[in-house]
mmCIF file of C-alpha atoms in Angstrom:
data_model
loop_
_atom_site.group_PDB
_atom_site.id
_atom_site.type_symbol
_atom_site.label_atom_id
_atom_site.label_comp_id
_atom_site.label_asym_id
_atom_site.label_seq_id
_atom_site.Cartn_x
_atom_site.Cartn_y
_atom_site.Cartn_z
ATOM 1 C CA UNK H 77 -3.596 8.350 24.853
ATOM 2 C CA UNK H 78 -1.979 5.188 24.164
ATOM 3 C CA UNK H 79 0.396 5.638 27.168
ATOM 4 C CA UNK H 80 -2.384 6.316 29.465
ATOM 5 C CA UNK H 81 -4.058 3.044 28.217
ATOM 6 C CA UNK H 82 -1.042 1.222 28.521
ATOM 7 C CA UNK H 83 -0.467 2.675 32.342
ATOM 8 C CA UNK H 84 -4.221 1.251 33.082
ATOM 9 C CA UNK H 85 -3.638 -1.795 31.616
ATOM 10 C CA UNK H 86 -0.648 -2.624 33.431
ATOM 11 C CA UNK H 87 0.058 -4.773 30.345
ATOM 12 C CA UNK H 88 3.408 -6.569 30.683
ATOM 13 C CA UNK H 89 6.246 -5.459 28.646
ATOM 14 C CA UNK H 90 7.399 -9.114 26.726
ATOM 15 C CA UNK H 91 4.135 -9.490 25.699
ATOM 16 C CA UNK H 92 3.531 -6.236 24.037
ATOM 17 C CA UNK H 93 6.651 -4.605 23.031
ATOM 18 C CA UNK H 94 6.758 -7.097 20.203
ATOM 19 C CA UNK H 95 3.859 -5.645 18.792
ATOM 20 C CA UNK H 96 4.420 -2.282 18.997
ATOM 21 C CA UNK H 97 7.315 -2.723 18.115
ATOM 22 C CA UNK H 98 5.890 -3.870 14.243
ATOM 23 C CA UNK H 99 3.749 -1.217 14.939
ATOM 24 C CA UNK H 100 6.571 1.172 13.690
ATOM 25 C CA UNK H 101 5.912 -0.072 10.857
ATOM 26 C CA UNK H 102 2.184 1.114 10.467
ATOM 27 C CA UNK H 103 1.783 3.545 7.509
ATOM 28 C CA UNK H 104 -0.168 6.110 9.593
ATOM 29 C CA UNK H 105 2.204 8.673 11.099
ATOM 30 C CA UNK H 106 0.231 9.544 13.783
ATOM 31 C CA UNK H 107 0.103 5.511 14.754
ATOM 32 C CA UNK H 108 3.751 5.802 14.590
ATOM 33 C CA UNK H 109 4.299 8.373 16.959
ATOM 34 C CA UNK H 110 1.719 6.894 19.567
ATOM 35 C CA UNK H 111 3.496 3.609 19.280
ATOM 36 C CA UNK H 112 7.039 5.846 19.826
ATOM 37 C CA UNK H 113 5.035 7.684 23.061
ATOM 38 C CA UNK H 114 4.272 4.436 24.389
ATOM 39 C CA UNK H 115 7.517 2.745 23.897
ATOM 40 C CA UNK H 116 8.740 6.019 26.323
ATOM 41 C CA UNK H 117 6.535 4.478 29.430
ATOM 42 C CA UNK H 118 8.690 1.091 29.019
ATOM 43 C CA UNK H 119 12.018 2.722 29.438
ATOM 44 C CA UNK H 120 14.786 0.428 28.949
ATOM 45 C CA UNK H 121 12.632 -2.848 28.528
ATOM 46 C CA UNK H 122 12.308 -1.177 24.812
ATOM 47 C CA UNK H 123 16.139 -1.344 24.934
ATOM 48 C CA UNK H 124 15.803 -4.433 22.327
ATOM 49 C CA UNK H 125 13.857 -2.299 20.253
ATOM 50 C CA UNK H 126 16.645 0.193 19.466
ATOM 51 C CA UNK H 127 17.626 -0.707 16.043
ATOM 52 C CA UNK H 128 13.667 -0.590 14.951
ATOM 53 C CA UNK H 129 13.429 2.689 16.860
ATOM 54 C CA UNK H 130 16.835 3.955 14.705
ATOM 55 C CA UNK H 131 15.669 2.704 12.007
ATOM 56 C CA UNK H 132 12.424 4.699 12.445
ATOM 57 C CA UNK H 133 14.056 7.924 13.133
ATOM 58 C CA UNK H 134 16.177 7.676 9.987
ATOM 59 C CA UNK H 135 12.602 6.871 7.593
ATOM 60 C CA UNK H 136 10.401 9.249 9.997
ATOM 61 C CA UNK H 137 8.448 11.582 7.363
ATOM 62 C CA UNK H 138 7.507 13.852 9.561
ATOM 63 C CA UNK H 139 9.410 16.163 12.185
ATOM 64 C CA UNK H 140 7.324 15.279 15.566
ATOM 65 C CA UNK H 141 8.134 11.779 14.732
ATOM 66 C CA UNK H 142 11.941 11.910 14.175
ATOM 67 C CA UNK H 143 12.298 14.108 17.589
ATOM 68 C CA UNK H 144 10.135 11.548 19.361
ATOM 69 C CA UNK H 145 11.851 8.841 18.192
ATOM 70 C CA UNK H 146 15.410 10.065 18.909
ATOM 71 C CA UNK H 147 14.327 11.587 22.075
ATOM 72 C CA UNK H 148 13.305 7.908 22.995
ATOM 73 C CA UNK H 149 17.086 6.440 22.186
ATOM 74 C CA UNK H 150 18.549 9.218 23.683
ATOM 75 C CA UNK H 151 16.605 8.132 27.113
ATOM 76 C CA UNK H 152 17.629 4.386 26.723
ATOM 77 C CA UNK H 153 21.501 5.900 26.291
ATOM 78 C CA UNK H 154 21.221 7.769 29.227
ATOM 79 C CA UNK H 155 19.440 4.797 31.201
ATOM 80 C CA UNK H 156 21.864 1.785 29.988
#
Protein backbone atom coordinates (compact mmCIF):
# COMPACT_ATOMS: atom_id res chain seq x y z
CA UNK A 1 0.00 0.00 0.00
CA UNK A 2 2.41 2.49 1.04
CA UNK A 3 4.57 1.84 -2.09
CA UNK A 4 1.71 2.25 -4.35
CA UNK A 5 0.99 5.65 -2.62
CA UNK A 6 4.38 6.62 -2.79
CA UNK A 7 4.54 5.60 -6.79
CA UNK A 8 1.31 8.06 -7.20
CA UNK A 9 2.69 10.61 -5.36
CA UNK A 10 5.80 10.85 -7.17
CA UNK A 11 7.06 12.29 -3.85
CA UNK A 12 10.77 13.16 -4.08
CA UNK A 13 13.20 11.06 -2.31
CA UNK A 14 15.30 13.98 0.03
CA UNK A 15 12.26 15.07 1.22
CA UNK A 16 10.80 11.90 2.46
CA UNK A 17 13.36 9.37 3.12
CA UNK A 18 14.14 11.33 6.25
CA UNK A 19 10.96 10.53 7.56
CA UNK A 20 10.59 7.20 6.90
CA UNK A 21 13.50 6.73 7.72
CA UNK A 22 12.44 7.67 11.76
CA UNK A 23 9.66 5.81 10.80
CA UNK A 24 11.73 2.60 11.62
CA UNK A 25 11.43 3.58 14.62
CA UNK A 26 7.52 3.39 14.99
CA UNK A 27 6.48 0.78 17.61
CA UNK A 28 3.91 -0.86 15.28
CA UNK A 29 5.50 -3.74 13.37
CA UNK A 30 3.37 -3.67 10.67
CA UNK A 31 4.33 0.34 10.24
CA UNK A 32 7.77 -0.94 10.23
CA UNK A 33 7.60 -3.21 7.52
CA UNK A 34 5.51 -0.75 5.23
CA UNK A 35 8.11 1.87 5.88
CA UNK A 36 10.92 -1.14 4.91
CA UNK A 37 8.49 -1.92 1.54
CA UNK A 38 8.63 1.57 0.68
CA UNK A 39 12.21 2.25 1.27
CA UNK A 40 12.51 -0.87 -1.61
CA UNK A 41 10.80 1.61 -4.40
CA UNK A 42 13.79 4.21 -3.63
CA UNK A 43 16.55 1.82 -4.39
CA UNK A 44 19.84 3.20 -3.70
CA UNK A 45 18.65 6.85 -2.77
CA UNK A 46 17.88 4.83 0.70
CA UNK A 47 21.62 3.98 0.46
CA UNK A 48 22.13 6.66 3.46
CA UNK A 49 19.68 4.86 5.30
CA UNK A 50 21.69 1.63 5.65
CA UNK A 51 22.88 1.76 9.12
CA UNK A 52 19.04 2.56 10.34
CA UNK A 53 17.93 -0.24 8.03
CA UNK A 54 20.86 -2.66 9.87
CA UNK A 55 20.08 -1.52 12.75
CA UNK A 56 16.42 -2.49 12.17
CA UNK A 57 17.12 -5.91 11.01
CA UNK A 58 19.23 -6.67 14.08
CA UNK A 59 16.00 -5.28 16.69
CA UNK A 60 13.24 -6.63 14.08
CA UNK A 61 10.73 -8.69 16.45
CA UNK A 62 9.21 -10.31 14.01
CA UNK A 63 10.42 -12.66 11.04
CA UNK A 64 8.65 -10.80 7.88
CA UNK A 65 10.37 -7.79 9.14
CA UNK A 66 14.00 -9.01 9.53
CA UNK A 67 13.75 -10.73 5.85
CA UNK A 68 12.36 -7.47 4.51
CA UNK A 69 14.74 -5.51 5.96
CA UNK A 70 17.84 -7.53 4.95
CA UNK A 71 16.38 -8.26 1.66
CA UNK A 72 16.39 -4.35 1.27
CA UNK A 73 20.43 -4.07 2.12
CA UNK A 74 21.09 -6.91 0.22
CA UNK A 75 19.51 -4.88 -2.96
CA UNK A 76 21.51 -1.64 -2.12
CA UNK A 77 24.83 -4.18 -2.04
CA UNK A 78 24.05 -5.48 -5.18
CA UNK A 79 23.14 -1.90 -6.68
CA UNK A 80 26.28 0.16 -5.17
Amino acid sequence: MATQVIALLAVDAEAVLPQLAQALADPDVVVRVAVLDALHEFGTAAAPYADVIAERAVAATQEDERASAVSLLDNLARRE
